[in-house]
Tab-separated table of C-alpha atoms in Angstrom:
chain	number	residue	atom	x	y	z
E	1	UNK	CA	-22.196	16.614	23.061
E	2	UNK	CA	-22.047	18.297	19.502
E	3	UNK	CA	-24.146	16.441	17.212
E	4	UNK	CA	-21.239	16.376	14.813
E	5	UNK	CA	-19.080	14.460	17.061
E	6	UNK	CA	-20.134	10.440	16.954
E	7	UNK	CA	-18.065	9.739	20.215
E	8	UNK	CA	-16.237	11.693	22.875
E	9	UNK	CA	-13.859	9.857	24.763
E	10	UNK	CA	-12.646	10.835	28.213
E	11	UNK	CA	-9.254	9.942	29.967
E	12	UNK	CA	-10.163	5.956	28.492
E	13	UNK	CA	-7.533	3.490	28.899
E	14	UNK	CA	-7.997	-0.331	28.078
E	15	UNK	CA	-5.550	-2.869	30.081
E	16	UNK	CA	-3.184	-4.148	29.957
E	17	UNK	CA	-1.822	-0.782	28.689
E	18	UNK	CA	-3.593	-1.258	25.587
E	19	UNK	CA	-4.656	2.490	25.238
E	20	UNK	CA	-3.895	5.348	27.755
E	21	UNK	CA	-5.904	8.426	29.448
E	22	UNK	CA	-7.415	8.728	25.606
E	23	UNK	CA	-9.196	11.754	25.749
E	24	UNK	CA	-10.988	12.274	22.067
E	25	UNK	CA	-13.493	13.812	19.964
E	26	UNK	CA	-14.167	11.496	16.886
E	27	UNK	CA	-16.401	13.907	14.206
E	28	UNK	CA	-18.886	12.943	11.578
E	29	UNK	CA	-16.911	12.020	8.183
E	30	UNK	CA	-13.644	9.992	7.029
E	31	UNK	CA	-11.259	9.451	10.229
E	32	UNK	CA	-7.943	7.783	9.619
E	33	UNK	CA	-6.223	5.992	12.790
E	34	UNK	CA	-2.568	6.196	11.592
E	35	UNK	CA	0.098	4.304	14.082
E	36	UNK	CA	2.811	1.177	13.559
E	37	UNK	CA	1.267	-1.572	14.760
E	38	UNK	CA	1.165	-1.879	18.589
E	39	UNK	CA	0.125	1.753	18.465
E	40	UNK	CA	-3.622	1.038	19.696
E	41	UNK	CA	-5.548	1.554	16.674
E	42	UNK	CA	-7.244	-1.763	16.485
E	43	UNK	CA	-8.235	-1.435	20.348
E	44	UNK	CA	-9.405	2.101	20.054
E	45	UNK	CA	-11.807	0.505	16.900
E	46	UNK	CA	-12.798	-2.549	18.941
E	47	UNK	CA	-13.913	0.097	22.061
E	48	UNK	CA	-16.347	2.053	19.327
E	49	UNK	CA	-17.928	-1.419	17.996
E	50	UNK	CA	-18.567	-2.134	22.009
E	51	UNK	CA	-16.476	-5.100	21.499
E	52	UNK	CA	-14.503	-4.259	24.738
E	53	UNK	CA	-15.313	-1.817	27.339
E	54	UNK	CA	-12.780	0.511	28.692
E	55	UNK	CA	-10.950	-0.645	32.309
E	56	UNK	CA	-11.213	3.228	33.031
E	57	UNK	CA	-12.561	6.365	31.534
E	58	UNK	CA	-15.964	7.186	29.765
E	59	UNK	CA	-17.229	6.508	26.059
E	60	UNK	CA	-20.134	9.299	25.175
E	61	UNK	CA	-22.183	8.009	21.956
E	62	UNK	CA	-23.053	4.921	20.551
E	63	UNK	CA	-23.856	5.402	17.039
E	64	UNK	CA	-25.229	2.236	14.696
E	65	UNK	CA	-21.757	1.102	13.034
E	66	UNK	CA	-21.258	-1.671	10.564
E	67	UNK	CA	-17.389	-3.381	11.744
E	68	UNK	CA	-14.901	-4.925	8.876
E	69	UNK	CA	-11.835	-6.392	11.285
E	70	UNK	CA	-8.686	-6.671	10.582
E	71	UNK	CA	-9.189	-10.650	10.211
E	72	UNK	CA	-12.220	-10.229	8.231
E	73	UNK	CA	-13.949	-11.259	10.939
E	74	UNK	CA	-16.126	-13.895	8.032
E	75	UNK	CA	-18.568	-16.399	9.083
E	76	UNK	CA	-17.149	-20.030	8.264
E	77	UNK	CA	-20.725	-21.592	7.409
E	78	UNK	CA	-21.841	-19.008	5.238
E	79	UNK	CA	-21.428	-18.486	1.345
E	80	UNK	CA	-20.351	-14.866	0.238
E	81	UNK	CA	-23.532	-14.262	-1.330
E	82	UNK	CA	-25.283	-15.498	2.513
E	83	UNK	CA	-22.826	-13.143	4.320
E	84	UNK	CA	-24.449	-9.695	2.255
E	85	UNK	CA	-28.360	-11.540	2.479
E	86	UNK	CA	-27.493	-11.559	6.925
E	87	UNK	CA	-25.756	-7.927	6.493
E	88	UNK	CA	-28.071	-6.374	4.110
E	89	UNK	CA	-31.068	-4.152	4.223
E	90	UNK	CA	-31.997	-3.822	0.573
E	91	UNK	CA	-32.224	-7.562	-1.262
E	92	UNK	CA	-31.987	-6.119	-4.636
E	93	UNK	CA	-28.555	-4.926	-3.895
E	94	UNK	CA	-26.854	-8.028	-3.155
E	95	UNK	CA	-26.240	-8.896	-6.733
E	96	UNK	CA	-24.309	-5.469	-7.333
E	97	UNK	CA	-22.121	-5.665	-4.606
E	98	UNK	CA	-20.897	-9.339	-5.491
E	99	UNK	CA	-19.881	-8.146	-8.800
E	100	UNK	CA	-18.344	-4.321	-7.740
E	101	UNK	CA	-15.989	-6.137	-5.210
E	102	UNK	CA	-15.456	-8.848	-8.455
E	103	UNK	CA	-17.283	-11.402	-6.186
E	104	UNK	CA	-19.641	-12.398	-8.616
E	105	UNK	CA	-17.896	-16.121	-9.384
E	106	UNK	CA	-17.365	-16.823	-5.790
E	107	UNK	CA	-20.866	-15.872	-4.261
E	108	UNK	CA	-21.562	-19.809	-3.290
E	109	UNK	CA	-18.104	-20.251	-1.874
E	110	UNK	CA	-17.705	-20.278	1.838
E	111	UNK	CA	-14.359	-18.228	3.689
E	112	UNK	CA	-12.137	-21.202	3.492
E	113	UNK	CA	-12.649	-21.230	-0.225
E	114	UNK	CA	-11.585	-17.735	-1.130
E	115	UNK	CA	-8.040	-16.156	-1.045
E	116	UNK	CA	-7.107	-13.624	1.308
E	117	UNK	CA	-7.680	-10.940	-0.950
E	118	UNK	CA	-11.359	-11.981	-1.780
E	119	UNK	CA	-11.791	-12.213	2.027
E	120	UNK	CA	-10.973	-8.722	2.351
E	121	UNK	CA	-13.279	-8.187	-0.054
E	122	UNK	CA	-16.595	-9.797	1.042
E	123	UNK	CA	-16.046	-8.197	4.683
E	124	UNK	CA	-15.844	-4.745	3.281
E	125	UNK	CA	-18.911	-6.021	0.570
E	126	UNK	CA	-20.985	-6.858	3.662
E	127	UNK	CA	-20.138	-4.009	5.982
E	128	UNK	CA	-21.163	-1.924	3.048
E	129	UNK	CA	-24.468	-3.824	2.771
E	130	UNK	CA	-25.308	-3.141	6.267
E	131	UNK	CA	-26.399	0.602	4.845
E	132	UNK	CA	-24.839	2.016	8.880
E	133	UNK	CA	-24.526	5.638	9.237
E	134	UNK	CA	-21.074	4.745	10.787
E	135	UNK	CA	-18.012	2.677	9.061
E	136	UNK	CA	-15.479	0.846	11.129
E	137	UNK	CA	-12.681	-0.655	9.165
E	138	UNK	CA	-9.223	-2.154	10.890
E	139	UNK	CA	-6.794	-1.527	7.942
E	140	UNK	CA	-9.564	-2.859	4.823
E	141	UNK	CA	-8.308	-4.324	1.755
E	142	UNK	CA	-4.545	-4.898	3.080
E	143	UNK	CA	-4.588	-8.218	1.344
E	144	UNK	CA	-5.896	-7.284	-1.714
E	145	UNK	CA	-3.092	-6.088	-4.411
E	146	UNK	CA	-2.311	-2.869	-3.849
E	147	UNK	CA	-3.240	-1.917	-8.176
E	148	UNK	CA	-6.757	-3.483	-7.616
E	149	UNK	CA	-6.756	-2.237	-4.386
E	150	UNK	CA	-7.606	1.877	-5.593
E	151	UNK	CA	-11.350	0.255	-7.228
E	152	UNK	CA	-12.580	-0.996	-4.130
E	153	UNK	CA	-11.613	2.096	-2.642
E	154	UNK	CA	-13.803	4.205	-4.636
E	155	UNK	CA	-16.349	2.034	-4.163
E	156	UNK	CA	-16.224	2.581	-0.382
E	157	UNK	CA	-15.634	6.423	-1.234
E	158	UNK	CA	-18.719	6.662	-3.187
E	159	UNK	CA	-20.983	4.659	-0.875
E	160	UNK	CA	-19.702	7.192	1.444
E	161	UNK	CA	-21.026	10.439	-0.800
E	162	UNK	CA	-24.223	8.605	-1.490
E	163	UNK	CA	-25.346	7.813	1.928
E	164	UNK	CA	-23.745	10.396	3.915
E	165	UNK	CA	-22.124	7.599	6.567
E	166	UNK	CA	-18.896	8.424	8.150
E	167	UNK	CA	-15.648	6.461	8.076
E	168	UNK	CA	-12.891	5.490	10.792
E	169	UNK	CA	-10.785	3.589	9.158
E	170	UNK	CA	-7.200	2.017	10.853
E	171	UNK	CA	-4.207	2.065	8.719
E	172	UNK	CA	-0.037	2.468	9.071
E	173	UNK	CA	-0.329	3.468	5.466
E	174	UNK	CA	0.276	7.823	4.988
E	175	UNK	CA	-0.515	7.321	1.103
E	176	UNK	CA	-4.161	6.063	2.184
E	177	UNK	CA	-4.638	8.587	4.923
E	178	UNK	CA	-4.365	11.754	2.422
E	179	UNK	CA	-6.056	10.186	0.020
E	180	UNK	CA	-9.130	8.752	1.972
E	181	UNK	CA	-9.665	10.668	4.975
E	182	UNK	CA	-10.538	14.782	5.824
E	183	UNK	CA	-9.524	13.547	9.816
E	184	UNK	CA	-6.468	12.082	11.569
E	185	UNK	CA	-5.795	10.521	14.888
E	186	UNK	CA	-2.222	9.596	15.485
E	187	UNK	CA	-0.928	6.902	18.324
E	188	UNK	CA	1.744	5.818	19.450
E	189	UNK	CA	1.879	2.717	22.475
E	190	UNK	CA	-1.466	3.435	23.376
E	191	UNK	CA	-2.031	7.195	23.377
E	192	UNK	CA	-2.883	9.842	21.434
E	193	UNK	CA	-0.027	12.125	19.994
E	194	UNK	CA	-2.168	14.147	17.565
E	195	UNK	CA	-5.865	14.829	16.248
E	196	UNK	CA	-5.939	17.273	13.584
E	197	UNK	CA	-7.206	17.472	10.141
E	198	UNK	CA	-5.100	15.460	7.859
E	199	UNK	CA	-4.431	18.893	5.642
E	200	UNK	CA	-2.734	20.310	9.039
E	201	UNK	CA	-1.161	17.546	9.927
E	202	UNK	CA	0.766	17.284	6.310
E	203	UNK	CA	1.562	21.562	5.982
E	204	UNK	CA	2.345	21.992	9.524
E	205	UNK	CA	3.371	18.961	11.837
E	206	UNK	CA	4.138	19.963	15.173
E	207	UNK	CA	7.064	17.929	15.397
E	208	UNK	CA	9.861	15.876	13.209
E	209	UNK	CA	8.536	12.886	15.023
E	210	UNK	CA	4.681	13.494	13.735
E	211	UNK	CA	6.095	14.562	10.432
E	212	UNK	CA	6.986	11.100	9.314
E	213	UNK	CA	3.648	10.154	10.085
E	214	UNK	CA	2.221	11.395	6.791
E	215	UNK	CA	5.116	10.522	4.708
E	216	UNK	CA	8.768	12.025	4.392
E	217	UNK	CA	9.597	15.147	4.950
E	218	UNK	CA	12.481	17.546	6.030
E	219	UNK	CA	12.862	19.074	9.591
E	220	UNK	CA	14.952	21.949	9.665
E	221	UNK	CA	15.538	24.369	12.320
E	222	UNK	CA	16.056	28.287	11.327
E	223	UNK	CA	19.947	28.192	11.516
E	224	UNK	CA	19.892	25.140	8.868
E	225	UNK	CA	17.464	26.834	6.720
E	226	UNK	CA	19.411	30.435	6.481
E	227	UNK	CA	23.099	27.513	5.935
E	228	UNK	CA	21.464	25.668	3.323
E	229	UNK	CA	19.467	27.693	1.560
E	230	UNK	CA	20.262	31.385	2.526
E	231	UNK	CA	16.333	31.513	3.838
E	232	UNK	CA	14.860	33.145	7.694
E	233	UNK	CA	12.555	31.235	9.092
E	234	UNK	CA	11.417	32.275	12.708
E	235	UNK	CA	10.837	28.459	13.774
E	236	UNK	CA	12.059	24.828	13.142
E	237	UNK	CA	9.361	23.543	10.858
E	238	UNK	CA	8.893	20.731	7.958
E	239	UNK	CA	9.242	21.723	4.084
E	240	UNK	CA	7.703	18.779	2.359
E	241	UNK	CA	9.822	17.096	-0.328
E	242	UNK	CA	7.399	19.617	-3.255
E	243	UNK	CA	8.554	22.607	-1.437
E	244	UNK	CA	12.422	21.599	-1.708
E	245	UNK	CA	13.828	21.809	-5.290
E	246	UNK	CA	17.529	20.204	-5.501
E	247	UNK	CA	19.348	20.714	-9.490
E	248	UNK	CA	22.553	20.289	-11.614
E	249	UNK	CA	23.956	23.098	-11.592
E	250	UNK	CA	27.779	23.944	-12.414
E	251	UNK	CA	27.959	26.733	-9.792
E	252	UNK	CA	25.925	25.084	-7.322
E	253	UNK	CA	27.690	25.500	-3.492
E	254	UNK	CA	26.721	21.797	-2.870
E	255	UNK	CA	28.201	18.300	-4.072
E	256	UNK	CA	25.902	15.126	-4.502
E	257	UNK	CA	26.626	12.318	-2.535
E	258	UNK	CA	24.109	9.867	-2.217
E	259	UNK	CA	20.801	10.028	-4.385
E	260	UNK	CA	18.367	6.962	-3.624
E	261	UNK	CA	14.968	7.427	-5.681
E	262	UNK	CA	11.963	5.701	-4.765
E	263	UNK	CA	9.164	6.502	-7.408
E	264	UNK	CA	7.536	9.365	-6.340
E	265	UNK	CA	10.781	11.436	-5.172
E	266	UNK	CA	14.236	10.946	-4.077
E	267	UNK	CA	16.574	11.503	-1.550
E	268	UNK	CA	19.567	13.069	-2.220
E	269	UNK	CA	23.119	13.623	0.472
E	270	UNK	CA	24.791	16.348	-0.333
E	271	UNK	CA	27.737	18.152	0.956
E	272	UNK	CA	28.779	21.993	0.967
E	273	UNK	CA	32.057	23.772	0.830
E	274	UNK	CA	33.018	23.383	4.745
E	275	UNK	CA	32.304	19.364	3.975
E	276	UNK	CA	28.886	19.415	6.495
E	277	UNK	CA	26.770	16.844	5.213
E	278	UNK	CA	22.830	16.391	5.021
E	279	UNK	CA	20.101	14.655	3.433
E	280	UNK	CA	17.095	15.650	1.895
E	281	UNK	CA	14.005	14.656	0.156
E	282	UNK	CA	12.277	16.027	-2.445
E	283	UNK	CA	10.392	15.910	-5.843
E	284	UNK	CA	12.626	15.601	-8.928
E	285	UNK	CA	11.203	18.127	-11.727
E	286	UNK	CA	14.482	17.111	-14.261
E	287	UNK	CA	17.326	14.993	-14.967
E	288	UNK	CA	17.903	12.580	-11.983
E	289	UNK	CA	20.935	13.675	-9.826
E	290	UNK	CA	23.995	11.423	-9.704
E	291	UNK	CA	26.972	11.525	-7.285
E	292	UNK	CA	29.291	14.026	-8.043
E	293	UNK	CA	27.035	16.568	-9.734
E	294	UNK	CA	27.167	19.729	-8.233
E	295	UNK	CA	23.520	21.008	-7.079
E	296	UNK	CA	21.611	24.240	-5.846
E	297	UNK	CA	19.167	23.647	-3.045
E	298	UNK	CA	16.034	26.106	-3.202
E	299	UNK	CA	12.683	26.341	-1.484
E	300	UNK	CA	9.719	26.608	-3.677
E	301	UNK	CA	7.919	29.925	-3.331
């Protein structure tokens, strides 16, 4: 096997129909594992730690990994400042990690003493401590608030740059996975529906069902590309909500509908001349639509 893969897994399935006849290459680097839940991310993570083994298949490698579960996974007797002293290789870091994960005031409390969000935090804290070349995290820092949430993130994304370890990380959430990760692995009820890198995934899903995967998007085939926006395409295909541009506009061959905005763009039902209806989302660069309005639809060149 490659040296840049850490695992290859062949035709593994874990019962009771836990995973399926996963067949996978997981590379060095930052990994996401992007499903709902049920989709078999935390049982594909639990097969890498060795936690389970598989009812079928082969698992090639067997890297050193350092394992924050979805739980926590804490140690009940221990104080946070005892969990990174068990975890960690270099004393004289302890003391820095309690106060970069804002620790600092709770280092002699024990698990049942600290919220769910500080939890979160002292399992990352000691996985981190650990100093393993490979990172296993079941969806880290979901109970921490999501605006304190970013700083412990770049505190995992710098450990990451400064000691070269990889990163397979579980998550539902697509904001995280372009941010974080160079990799994707997407499941659905226990198999594998897509491995790509997250930048292909995002320009070019193969379908509308793996589109939604990394955020919203609009599927249109060629003949409702050249109807709503006078374009050829040769194929079906997404146009992310940046490559769509909807306006005001007095001669527009569209009506507005329905606009519902949520922060970072909006999605707007509209309705042409022959009264066909359809929705789509995209990235408001002026004036908020309202119902009514009449638009022009454009792709962005």
């Amino acid at each position: 096997m490659p040296a840049a893969h850490l695992w290859q897994l062949e035709a593994v399935s874990l019962e009771p129909a836990r995973l399926r006849e996963v067949s996978l290459k997981i590379e060095t680097g930052v990994t996401a594992l992007l499903g709902w839940s049920g989709a078999g991310k935390t049982s594909l993570l639990d097969l890498l730690a060795r936690f389970e083994t598989p009812s079928s298949g082969k698992i090639i490698g067997d890297p050193r990994t350092a394992w924050v579960p979805q739980n926590g996974g804490l140690w009940a007797h221990c104080t946070a400042r005892e969990h990174l002293k068990i975890a960690c290789r270099n004393r004289d870091g302890i003391d820095d990690l309690l106060t970069a994960f804002d620790l600092e005031t709770k280092s002699e409390s024990r698990p049942h003493e600290l919220s769910e969000g500080e939890q979160s935090r002292l399992s990352v804290a000691r996985a981190l401590a650990a100093d393993a070349p490979v990172l296993l995290m079941d969806e880290p820092l979901v109970h921490v608030d999501p605006a304190r949430a970013g700083k412990y993130w770049n505190i995992i994304r710098e450990h990451i740059a400064m000691t070269g370890a990889s990163l397979i990380f579980a998550t539902h959430v697509p904001e995280l996975v372009l941010a974080e990760a160079a990799r994707v692995v997407s499941l659905r009820a226990g198999r594998v529906l897509h491995s790509s890198s997250v930048a292909d995934l995002y320009a070019v899903p193969p379908t509308p069902e793996l589109m939604t995967f990394l955020g919203p998007g609009n599927w249109l085939t060629p003949d409702e590309t050249q109807r709503w926006f006078d374009e050829d395409i040769d194929a079906s295909r997404c146009f992310r909500p940046e490559q769509i541009e909807i306006v005001a506009d007095p001669a527009g061959r569209t009506t507005v509908q329905r606009v519902t905005f949520f922060g970072t763009g909006e999605t707007v039902e509209v309705r042409d001349k022959s009264g066909s209806t359809r929705a789509f989302t995209h990235r408001p660069s002026g004036p908020h639509l309202k119902a009514g309005d009449h638009a022009a639809i454009r792709l962005r060149k």
